[in-house]
């Protein structure tokens, strides 16, 4: 507004206004207003601005320190997490290895038990076969004794039925068996 008034005042005085012309009155008042504004700004405004800038700088510095602290804590937590993860993996691998070992032992025990059962079955089968063979041999001996007695009775034409005769024939067949 002041500049417009000055331009109008120059226009009324009849002087041509140019931006390069020097007006001492205007310069005087400009310096006085500048000095007053500078004093007011220096006394009341600049301290407030400087204080708010310093507070902001301290707040930002605090936030940066807190961010660094949180970042360090996050790094520590990440390292701890990685250690726990590695420990968990090694524990899991150890458990798997133990389970495999246990399963292998169980398999071996089952195989051994099956082998033992097979051996027992084989031994029992051999005993049964031997017992059956013995029964068959005994039966054959009886039949042979009976046939021998029948043949001897036919030869002698008398009936041989005594226990003593049977014993003699069995001993004779036993001696034949031992010779072969």
Short mmCIF file of N, CA and C in Angstrom, two decimals:
data_model
loop_
_atom_site.label_atom_id
_atom_site.label_comp_id
_atom_site.label_asym_id
_atom_site.label_seq_id
_atom_site.Cartn_x
_atom_site.Cartn_y
_atom_site.Cartn_z
N UNK A 1 0.82 -1.17 0.00
CA UNK A 1 0.00 0.00 0.00
C UNK A 1 0.88 1.25 0.00
N UNK A 2 1.94 1.17 0.76
CA UNK A 2 2.87 2.30 0.83
C UNK A 2 3.52 2.54 -0.52
N UNK A 3 3.86 1.50 -1.22
CA UNK A 3 4.50 1.64 -2.53
C UNK A 3 3.55 2.30 -3.51
N UNK A 4 2.27 1.98 -3.42
CA UNK A 4 1.30 2.59 -4.33
C UNK A 4 1.15 4.07 -4.02
N UNK A 5 1.13 4.39 -2.75
CA UNK A 5 1.05 5.81 -2.36
C UNK A 5 2.26 6.58 -2.88
N UNK A 6 3.43 6.01 -2.77
CA UNK A 6 4.64 6.68 -3.25
C UNK A 6 4.60 6.89 -4.76
N UNK A 7 4.13 5.86 -5.47
CA UNK A 7 4.03 5.99 -6.93
C UNK A 7 3.04 7.10 -7.27
N UNK A 8 1.94 7.13 -6.56
CA UNK A 8 0.94 8.19 -6.83
C UNK A 8 1.49 9.56 -6.46
N UNK A 9 2.22 9.65 -5.38
CA UNK A 9 2.81 10.93 -4.97
C UNK A 9 3.80 11.41 -6.02
N UNK A 10 4.62 10.55 -6.56
CA UNK A 10 5.56 10.94 -7.61
C UNK A 10 4.82 11.35 -8.86
N UNK A 11 3.74 10.69 -9.11
CA UNK A 11 2.99 11.04 -10.30
C UNK A 11 2.37 12.41 -10.13
N UNK A 12 1.92 12.81 -8.94
CA UNK A 12 1.33 14.11 -8.71
C UNK A 12 2.39 15.21 -8.77
N UNK A 13 3.56 14.93 -8.29
CA UNK A 13 4.61 15.93 -8.29
C UNK A 13 5.12 16.14 -9.71
N UNK A 14 4.80 15.29 -10.56
CA UNK A 14 5.18 15.48 -11.94
C UNK A 14 6.49 14.84 -12.31
N UNK A 15 7.08 14.21 -11.39
CA UNK A 15 8.35 13.56 -11.70
C UNK A 15 8.04 12.18 -12.26
N UNK A 16 8.86 11.76 -13.12
CA UNK A 16 8.70 10.43 -13.68
C UNK A 16 9.35 9.43 -12.73
N UNK A 17 8.62 8.39 -12.43
CA UNK A 17 9.14 7.38 -11.50
C UNK A 17 9.91 6.34 -12.28
N UNK A 18 11.09 6.05 -11.74
CA UNK A 18 11.90 5.00 -12.34
C UNK A 18 12.41 4.13 -11.23
N UNK A 19 12.59 2.84 -11.50
CA UNK A 19 13.05 1.96 -10.43
C UNK A 19 14.48 2.28 -10.00
N UNK A 20 15.21 3.01 -10.83
CA UNK A 20 16.60 3.32 -10.51
C UNK A 20 16.77 4.70 -9.87
N UNK A 21 15.73 5.39 -9.69
CA UNK A 21 15.83 6.72 -9.06
C UNK A 21 15.92 6.56 -7.56
N UNK A 22 16.64 7.42 -6.89
CA UNK A 22 16.86 7.35 -5.45
C UNK A 22 15.93 8.35 -4.78
N UNK A 23 15.17 7.81 -3.83
CA UNK A 23 14.26 8.63 -3.06
C UNK A 23 14.72 8.53 -1.62
N UNK A 24 15.31 9.56 -1.07
CA UNK A 24 15.91 9.53 0.26
C UNK A 24 14.86 9.41 1.35
N UNK A 25 13.73 9.97 1.20
CA UNK A 25 12.66 9.89 2.19
C UNK A 25 12.17 8.45 2.32
N UNK A 26 12.01 7.87 1.19
CA UNK A 26 11.54 6.48 1.20
C UNK A 26 12.62 5.58 1.78
N UNK A 27 13.87 5.85 1.49
CA UNK A 27 14.96 5.06 2.01
C UNK A 27 15.02 5.20 3.53
N UNK A 28 14.83 6.38 4.04
CA UNK A 28 14.86 6.64 5.47
C UNK A 28 13.79 5.82 6.18
N UNK A 29 12.56 5.91 5.69
CA UNK A 29 11.46 5.18 6.32
C UNK A 29 11.62 3.66 6.16
N UNK A 30 12.17 3.24 5.07
CA UNK A 30 12.40 1.80 4.86
C UNK A 30 13.40 1.29 5.89
N UNK A 31 14.47 2.07 6.13
CA UNK A 31 15.47 1.65 7.11
C UNK A 31 14.90 1.65 8.52
N UNK A 32 14.06 2.59 8.86
CA UNK A 32 13.46 2.67 10.18
C UNK A 32 12.50 1.48 10.38
N UNK A 33 11.69 1.20 9.39
CA UNK A 33 10.75 0.07 9.50
C UNK A 33 11.53 -1.24 9.57
N UNK A 34 12.59 -1.33 8.77
CA UNK A 34 13.42 -2.54 8.80
C UNK A 34 14.05 -2.72 10.17
N UNK A 35 14.57 -1.67 10.75
CA UNK A 35 15.20 -1.72 12.07
C UNK A 35 14.19 -2.14 13.14
N UNK A 36 12.97 -1.54 13.09
CA UNK A 36 11.94 -1.91 14.07
C UNK A 36 11.54 -3.38 13.93
N UNK A 37 11.33 -3.78 12.71
CA UNK A 37 10.95 -5.19 12.47
C UNK A 37 12.09 -6.13 12.90
N UNK A 38 13.32 -5.74 12.59
CA UNK A 38 14.46 -6.57 12.97
C UNK A 38 14.57 -6.66 14.49
N UNK A 39 14.36 -5.58 15.20
CA UNK A 39 14.38 -5.58 16.67
C UNK A 39 13.28 -6.44 17.25
N UNK A 40 12.06 -6.31 16.71
CA UNK A 40 10.93 -7.12 17.19
C UNK A 40 11.21 -8.60 16.93
N UNK A 41 11.66 -8.86 15.71
CA UNK A 41 11.94 -10.26 15.35
C UNK A 41 13.06 -10.82 16.23
N UNK A 42 14.11 -10.03 16.47
CA UNK A 42 15.24 -10.50 17.27
C UNK A 42 14.81 -10.73 18.71
N UNK A 43 14.00 -9.85 19.27
CA UNK A 43 13.62 -9.95 20.68
C UNK A 43 12.58 -11.03 20.94
N UNK A 44 11.55 -11.14 20.11
CA UNK A 44 10.45 -12.05 20.43
C UNK A 44 10.29 -13.23 19.46
N UNK A 45 10.51 -13.05 18.22
CA UNK A 45 10.20 -14.10 17.24
C UNK A 45 11.37 -15.07 17.08
N UNK A 46 12.59 -14.56 16.90
CA UNK A 46 13.74 -15.46 16.66
C UNK A 46 13.98 -16.43 17.81
N UNK A 47 13.89 -16.01 19.07
CA UNK A 47 14.09 -16.99 20.15
C UNK A 47 13.06 -18.12 20.09
N UNK A 48 11.82 -17.77 19.77
CA UNK A 48 10.78 -18.80 19.67
C UNK A 48 11.08 -19.74 18.51
N UNK A 49 11.48 -19.17 17.39
CA UNK A 49 11.80 -20.00 16.21
C UNK A 49 13.01 -20.88 16.50
N UNK A 50 14.06 -20.27 17.08
CA UNK A 50 15.27 -21.04 17.38
C UNK A 50 14.96 -22.14 18.39
N UNK A 51 14.18 -21.82 19.43
CA UNK A 51 13.81 -22.81 20.43
C UNK A 51 13.02 -23.95 19.80
N UNK A 52 12.05 -23.64 18.96
CA UNK A 52 11.25 -24.70 18.33
C UNK A 52 12.11 -25.54 17.38
N UNK A 53 13.06 -24.90 16.68
CA UNK A 53 13.95 -25.66 15.81
C UNK A 53 14.85 -26.57 16.63
N UNK A 54 15.38 -26.05 17.78
CA UNK A 54 16.22 -26.87 18.64
C UNK A 54 15.43 -28.03 19.25
N UNK A 55 14.19 -27.75 19.67
CA UNK A 55 13.34 -28.81 20.21
C UNK A 55 13.06 -29.87 19.16
N UNK A 56 12.79 -29.40 17.96
CA UNK A 56 12.55 -30.34 16.85
C UNK A 56 13.80 -31.16 16.56
N UNK A 57 14.95 -30.50 16.59
CA UNK A 57 16.21 -31.21 16.35
C UNK A 57 16.46 -32.25 17.44
N UNK A 58 16.19 -31.87 18.72
CA UNK A 58 16.36 -32.82 19.82
C UNK A 58 15.37 -33.97 19.70
N UNK A 59 14.13 -33.64 19.32
CA UNK A 59 13.12 -34.69 19.14
C UNK A 59 13.53 -35.65 18.02
N UNK A 60 14.03 -35.09 16.92
CA UNK A 60 14.47 -35.93 15.79
C UNK A 60 15.67 -36.77 16.21
N UNK A 61 16.62 -36.14 16.95
CA UNK A 61 17.79 -36.88 17.43
C UNK A 61 17.36 -38.01 18.36
N UNK A 62 16.43 -37.72 19.26
CA UNK A 62 15.90 -38.75 20.15
C UNK A 62 15.22 -39.88 19.39
N UNK A 63 14.45 -39.50 18.38
CA UNK A 63 13.77 -40.51 17.57
C UNK A 63 14.78 -41.35 16.80
N UNK A 64 15.85 -40.71 16.30
CA UNK A 64 16.89 -41.46 15.59
C UNK A 64 17.61 -42.42 16.54
N UNK A 65 17.90 -41.93 17.77
CA UNK A 65 18.53 -42.79 18.76
C UNK A 65 17.62 -43.96 19.13
N UNK A 66 16.34 -43.65 19.30
CA UNK A 66 15.38 -44.70 19.62
C UNK A 66 15.27 -45.69 18.45
N UNK A 67 15.27 -45.17 17.22
CA UNK A 67 15.21 -46.05 16.05
C UNK A 67 16.45 -46.94 15.98
N UNK A 68 17.63 -46.35 16.28
CA UNK A 68 18.86 -47.15 16.31
C UNK A 68 18.78 -48.23 17.39
N UNK A 69 18.27 -47.83 18.56
CA UNK A 69 18.13 -48.78 19.66
C UNK A 69 17.16 -49.90 19.27
N UNK A 70 16.02 -49.54 18.69
CA UNK A 70 15.04 -50.55 18.26
C UNK A 70 15.61 -51.43 17.16
N UNK A 71 16.39 -50.82 16.27
CA UNK A 71 17.02 -51.60 15.20
C UNK A 71 18.01 -52.60 15.79
N UNK A 72 18.80 -52.16 16.78
CA UNK A 72 19.75 -53.06 17.44
C UNK A 72 19.00 -54.19 18.15
N UNK A 73 17.89 -53.84 18.82
CA UNK A 73 17.09 -54.86 19.49
C UNK A 73 16.50 -55.84 18.47
N UNK A 74 16.05 -55.32 17.35
CA UNK A 74 15.49 -56.18 16.30
C UNK A 74 16.57 -57.10 15.75
N UNK A 75 17.78 -56.57 15.56
CA UNK A 75 18.88 -57.41 15.08
C UNK A 75 19.20 -58.50 16.10
N UNK A 76 19.22 -58.13 17.38
CA UNK A 76 19.49 -59.12 18.43
C UNK A 76 18.39 -60.18 18.46
N UNK A 77 17.14 -59.72 18.33
CA UNK A 77 16.02 -60.67 18.31
C UNK A 77 16.09 -61.58 17.09
N UNK A 78 16.50 -61.02 15.96
CA UNK A 78 16.64 -61.82 14.74
C UNK A 78 17.74 -62.85 14.91
N UNK A 79 18.85 -62.44 15.50
CA UNK A 79 19.94 -63.40 15.73
C UNK A 79 19.49 -64.49 16.70
N UNK A 80 18.78 -64.10 17.75
CA UNK A 80 18.27 -65.08 18.71
C UNK A 80 17.28 -66.03 18.03
N UNK A 81 16.43 -65.45 17.18
CA UNK A 81 15.48 -66.27 16.42
C UNK A 81 16.22 -67.26 15.52
N UNK A 82 17.25 -66.78 14.85
CA UNK A 82 18.03 -67.66 13.97
C UNK A 82 18.72 -68.76 14.77
N UNK A 83 19.24 -68.41 15.96
CA UNK A 83 19.87 -69.42 16.81
C UNK A 83 18.84 -70.46 17.25
N UNK A 84 17.66 -69.97 17.67
CA UNK A 84 16.61 -70.90 18.08
C UNK A 84 16.16 -71.77 16.93
N UNK A 85 16.07 -71.19 15.76
CA UNK A 85 15.67 -71.95 14.58
C UNK A 85 16.70 -73.02 14.27
N UNK A 86 17.98 -72.65 14.33
CA UNK A 86 19.04 -73.63 14.09
C UNK A 86 19.02 -74.72 15.15
N UNK A 87 18.81 -74.32 16.40
CA UNK A 87 18.73 -75.31 17.48
C UNK A 87 17.52 -76.23 17.27
N UNK A 88 16.41 -75.65 16.85
CA UNK A 88 15.20 -76.45 16.59
C UNK A 88 15.45 -77.43 15.45
N UNK A 89 16.13 -76.94 14.40
CA UNK A 89 16.42 -77.83 13.27
C UNK A 89 17.32 -78.98 13.72
N UNK A 90 18.36 -78.64 14.49
CA UNK A 90 19.26 -79.71 14.93
C UNK A 90 18.55 -80.67 15.88
N UNK A 91 17.66 -80.14 16.73
CA UNK A 91 16.89 -81.01 17.62
C UNK A 91 15.96 -81.90 16.81
N UNK A 92 15.31 -81.31 15.81
CA UNK A 92 14.41 -82.10 14.96
C UNK A 92 15.19 -83.18 14.21
N UNK A 93 16.37 -82.83 13.71
CA UNK A 93 17.18 -83.83 13.01
C UNK A 93 17.64 -84.92 13.97
N UNK A 94 17.99 -84.53 15.19
CA UNK A 94 18.38 -85.53 16.18
C UNK A 94 17.20 -86.45 16.52
N UNK A 95 16.00 -85.86 16.66
CA UNK A 95 14.82 -86.67 16.93
C UNK A 95 14.51 -87.63 15.79
N UNK A 96 14.67 -87.12 14.57
CA UNK A 96 14.44 -87.98 13.40
C UNK A 96 15.46 -89.11 13.37
N UNK A 97 16.72 -88.77 13.65
CA UNK A 97 17.77 -89.79 13.66
C UNK A 97 17.49 -90.81 14.77
N UNK A 98 17.07 -90.34 15.94
CA UNK A 98 16.73 -91.26 17.03
C UNK A 98 15.55 -92.15 16.65
N UNK A 99 14.56 -91.54 16.02
CA UNK A 99 13.38 -92.32 15.60
C UNK A 99 13.78 -93.37 14.57
N UNK A 100 14.64 -92.99 13.64
CA UNK A 100 15.10 -93.96 12.64
C UNK A 100 15.89 -95.07 13.31
N UNK A 101 16.75 -94.70 14.24
CA UNK A 101 17.54 -95.69 14.96
C UNK A 101 16.63 -96.63 15.75
N UNK A 102 15.65 -96.05 16.44
CA UNK A 102 14.71 -96.85 17.21
C UNK A 102 13.91 -97.77 16.29
N UNK A 103 13.47 -97.23 15.15
CA UNK A 103 12.72 -98.05 14.20
C UNK A 103 13.60 -99.19 13.67
N UNK A 104 14.87 -98.90 13.41
CA UNK A 104 15.78 -99.93 12.91
C UNK A 104 15.99 -101.00 13.98
N UNK A 105 16.15 -100.56 15.24
CA UNK A 105 16.31 -101.53 16.33
C UNK A 105 15.06 -102.39 16.47
N UNK A 106 13.90 -101.74 16.39
CA UNK A 106 12.63 -102.47 16.48
C UNK A 106 12.52 -103.48 15.34
N UNK A 107 12.91 -103.05 14.15
CA UNK A 107 12.87 -103.94 12.99
C UNK A 107 13.79 -105.13 13.20
N UNK A 108 15.01 -104.85 13.71
CA UNK A 108 15.96 -105.92 13.98
C UNK A 108 15.40 -106.88 15.03
N UNK A 109 14.77 -106.33 16.08
CA UNK A 109 14.20 -107.17 17.12
C UNK A 109 13.09 -108.05 16.55
N UNK A 110 12.25 -107.43 15.70
CA UNK A 110 11.17 -108.21 15.09
C UNK A 110 11.72 -109.30 14.18
N UNK A 111 12.76 -108.96 13.42
CA UNK A 111 13.39 -109.96 12.55
C UNK A 111 14.00 -111.08 13.39
N UNK A 112 14.67 -110.72 14.47
CA UNK A 112 15.27 -111.73 15.35
C UNK A 112 14.18 -112.60 15.98
N UNK A 113 13.10 -111.97 16.41
CA UNK A 113 11.99 -112.73 16.99
C UNK A 113 11.40 -113.69 15.96
N UNK A 114 11.26 -113.20 14.73
CA UNK A 114 10.73 -114.04 13.65
C UNK A 114 11.68 -115.20 13.37
N UNK A 115 12.99 -114.92 13.37
CA UNK A 115 13.98 -115.99 13.16
C UNK A 115 13.89 -117.04 14.27
N UNK A 116 13.78 -116.53 15.52
CA UNK A 116 13.67 -117.46 16.64
C UNK A 116 12.42 -118.31 16.52
N UNK A 117 11.31 -117.69 16.15
CA UNK A 117 10.07 -118.44 15.98
C UNK A 117 10.21 -119.47 14.87
N UNK A 118 10.88 -119.08 13.78
CA UNK A 118 11.11 -120.01 12.69
C UNK A 118 11.98 -121.19 13.16
N UNK A 119 13.03 -120.84 13.94
CA UNK A 119 13.90 -121.89 14.48
C UNK A 119 13.10 -122.83 15.37
N UNK A 120 12.25 -122.25 16.25
CA UNK A 120 11.44 -123.07 17.14
C UNK A 120 10.49 -123.96 16.35
N UNK A 121 9.88 -123.35 15.31
CA UNK A 121 8.99 -124.15 14.46
C UNK A 121 9.76 -125.26 13.77
N UNK A 122 10.95 -124.96 13.30
CA UNK A 122 11.77 -125.95 12.62
C UNK A 122 12.18 -127.06 13.58
N UNK A 123 12.59 -126.66 14.80
CA UNK A 123 12.98 -127.67 15.79
C UNK A 123 11.77 -128.53 16.16
N UNK A 124 10.62 -127.90 16.37
CA UNK A 124 9.41 -128.64 16.70
C UNK A 124 9.02 -129.58 15.57
N UNK A 125 9.11 -129.04 14.32
CA UNK A 125 8.78 -129.88 13.17
C UNK A 125 9.74 -131.07 13.09
N UNK A 126 11.03 -130.83 13.36
CA UNK A 126 12.02 -131.94 13.33
C UNK A 126 11.70 -132.95 14.42
N UNK A 127 11.34 -132.45 15.62
CA UNK A 127 10.99 -133.36 16.71
C UNK A 127 9.76 -134.19 16.35
N UNK A 128 8.77 -133.49 15.78
CA UNK A 128 7.55 -134.21 15.39
C UNK A 128 7.85 -135.24 14.31
N UNK A 129 8.70 -134.81 13.35
CA UNK A 129 9.07 -135.76 12.28
C UNK A 129 9.83 -136.94 12.88
N UNK A 130 10.76 -136.65 13.79
CA UNK A 130 11.54 -137.72 14.44
C UNK A 130 10.62 -138.63 15.24
N UNK A 131 9.68 -138.00 15.99
CA UNK A 131 8.74 -138.81 16.77
C UNK A 131 7.87 -139.66 15.85
N UNK A 132 7.43 -139.06 14.76
CA UNK A 132 6.62 -139.80 13.79
C UNK A 132 7.43 -140.94 13.16
N UNK A 133 8.69 -140.64 12.88
CA UNK A 133 9.57 -141.67 12.32
C UNK A 133 9.76 -142.81 13.32
N UNK A 134 9.96 -142.40 14.60
CA UNK A 134 10.11 -143.42 15.65
C UNK A 134 8.86 -144.27 15.76
N UNK A 135 7.69 -143.61 15.70
CA UNK A 135 6.43 -144.36 15.76
C UNK A 135 6.30 -145.30 14.56
N UNK A 136 6.71 -144.72 13.39
CA UNK A 136 6.63 -145.55 12.18
C UNK A 136 7.58 -146.74 12.29
N UNK A 137 8.79 -146.49 12.79
CA UNK A 137 9.77 -147.59 12.95
C UNK A 137 9.25 -148.60 13.95
N UNK A 138 8.69 -148.08 15.07
CA UNK A 138 8.14 -148.97 16.08
C UNK A 138 7.00 -149.79 15.49
N UNK A 139 6.15 -149.12 14.74
CA UNK A 139 5.02 -149.81 14.09
C UNK A 139 5.53 -150.85 13.10
N UNK A 140 6.57 -150.45 12.35
CA UNK A 140 7.14 -151.40 11.40
C UNK A 140 7.77 -152.59 12.13
N UNK A 141 8.40 -152.32 13.24
CA UNK A 141 8.99 -153.42 14.02
C UNK A 141 7.90 -154.36 14.51
N UNK A 142 6.82 -153.77 14.99
CA UNK A 142 5.72 -154.62 15.46
C UNK A 142 5.19 -155.47 14.33
N UNK A 143 5.01 -154.80 13.21
CA UNK A 143 4.51 -155.54 12.04
C UNK A 143 5.51 -156.61 11.64
N UNK A 144 6.80 -156.20 11.68
CA UNK A 144 7.83 -157.19 11.32
C UNK A 144 7.85 -158.34 12.31
N UNK A 145 7.69 -158.01 13.60
CA UNK A 145 7.65 -159.05 14.64
C UNK A 145 6.45 -159.94 14.40
N UNK A 146 5.30 -159.28 14.14
CA UNK A 146 4.09 -160.06 13.91
C UNK A 146 4.24 -160.93 12.67
N UNK A 147 4.82 -160.36 11.61
CA UNK A 147 5.04 -161.13 10.39
C UNK A 147 6.05 -162.25 10.64
N UNK A 148 7.10 -161.91 11.40
CA UNK A 148 8.11 -162.93 11.70
C UNK A 148 7.50 -164.06 12.53
N UNK A 149 6.69 -163.65 13.51
CA UNK A 149 6.05 -164.65 14.35
C UNK A 149 5.07 -165.50 13.53
N UNK A 150 4.37 -164.80 12.64
CA UNK A 150 3.43 -165.55 11.80
C UNK A 150 4.18 -166.50 10.88
N UNK A 151 5.30 -166.00 10.35
CA UNK A 151 6.09 -166.86 9.47
C UNK A 151 6.69 -168.02 10.26
N UNK A 152 7.20 -167.73 11.47
CA UNK A 152 7.79 -168.77 12.29
C UNK A 152 6.71 -169.78 12.71
N UNK A 153 5.53 -169.28 13.00
CA UNK A 153 4.44 -170.16 13.40
C UNK A 153 4.06 -171.06 12.25
N UNK A 154 4.10 -170.54 11.08
CA UNK A 154 3.78 -171.36 9.92
C UNK A 154 4.86 -172.40 9.73
N UNK A 155 6.09 -171.94 9.97
CA UNK A 155 7.19 -172.89 9.81
C UNK A 155 7.12 -173.96 10.90
N UNK A 156 6.87 -173.58 12.01
CA UNK A 156 6.86 -174.53 13.12
C UNK A 156 5.48 -175.18 13.21
N UNK A 157 4.55 -174.60 12.65
CA UNK A 157 3.16 -175.05 12.65
C UNK A 157 2.57 -174.99 14.05
N UNK A 158 3.04 -174.12 14.74
CA UNK A 158 2.41 -173.90 16.02
C UNK A 158 2.34 -172.40 16.28
N UNK A 159 1.55 -172.09 17.11
CA UNK A 159 1.32 -170.69 17.36
C UNK A 159 2.29 -170.20 18.43
N UNK A 160 3.05 -169.16 18.02
CA UNK A 160 3.99 -168.56 18.95
C UNK A 160 3.34 -167.25 19.39
N UNK A 161 3.08 -167.17 20.66
CA UNK A 161 2.38 -165.97 21.10
C UNK A 161 2.91 -165.48 22.44
N UNK A 162 3.91 -166.04 22.89
CA UNK A 162 4.37 -165.65 24.20
C UNK A 162 5.16 -164.36 24.16
N UNK A 163 5.23 -163.80 25.27
CA UNK A 163 5.92 -162.50 25.41
C UNK A 163 7.41 -162.72 25.22
N UNK A 164 7.92 -163.79 25.64
CA UNK A 164 9.34 -164.08 25.54
C UNK A 164 9.75 -164.23 24.09
N UNK A 165 8.94 -164.86 23.29
CA UNK A 165 9.23 -165.02 21.87
C UNK A 165 9.24 -163.65 21.19
N UNK A 166 8.32 -162.85 21.55
CA UNK A 166 8.25 -161.48 21.00
C UNK A 166 9.52 -160.72 21.36
N UNK A 167 10.01 -160.85 22.55
CA UNK A 167 11.21 -160.15 23.00
C UNK A 167 12.42 -160.63 22.21
N UNK A 168 12.53 -161.87 21.94
CA UNK A 168 13.67 -162.44 21.20
C UNK A 168 13.69 -161.87 19.79
N UNK A 169 12.53 -161.82 19.17
CA UNK A 169 12.44 -161.31 17.79
C UNK A 169 12.78 -159.83 17.76
N UNK A 170 12.29 -159.04 18.71
CA UNK A 170 12.57 -157.59 18.75
C UNK A 170 14.06 -157.35 18.94
N UNK A 171 14.70 -158.16 19.78
CA UNK A 171 16.14 -158.01 19.97
C UNK A 171 16.88 -158.34 18.69
N UNK A 172 16.43 -159.35 18.02
CA UNK A 172 17.07 -159.73 16.76
C UNK A 172 16.93 -158.61 15.72
N UNK A 173 15.72 -158.02 15.61
CA UNK A 173 15.51 -156.91 14.66
C UNK A 173 16.33 -155.69 15.06
N UNK A 174 16.46 -155.46 16.36
CA UNK A 174 17.28 -154.35 16.83
C UNK A 174 18.73 -154.54 16.46
N UNK A 175 19.22 -155.78 16.55
CA UNK A 175 20.61 -156.06 16.18
C UNK A 175 20.80 -155.90 14.68
N UNK A 176 19.78 -156.22 13.89
CA UNK A 176 19.86 -156.01 12.44
C UNK A 176 19.92 -154.52 12.12
N UNK A 177 19.17 -153.76 12.85
CA UNK A 177 19.13 -152.30 12.62
C UNK A 177 20.47 -151.67 12.98
N UNK A 178 21.09 -152.15 14.05
CA UNK A 178 22.38 -151.59 14.45
C UNK A 178 23.47 -151.95 13.46
N UNK A 179 23.36 -153.06 12.82
CA UNK A 179 24.37 -153.46 11.83
C UNK A 179 24.28 -152.60 10.57
N UNK A 180 23.11 -152.16 10.20
CA UNK A 180 22.98 -151.35 9.00
C UNK A 180 23.14 -149.94 9.36
#
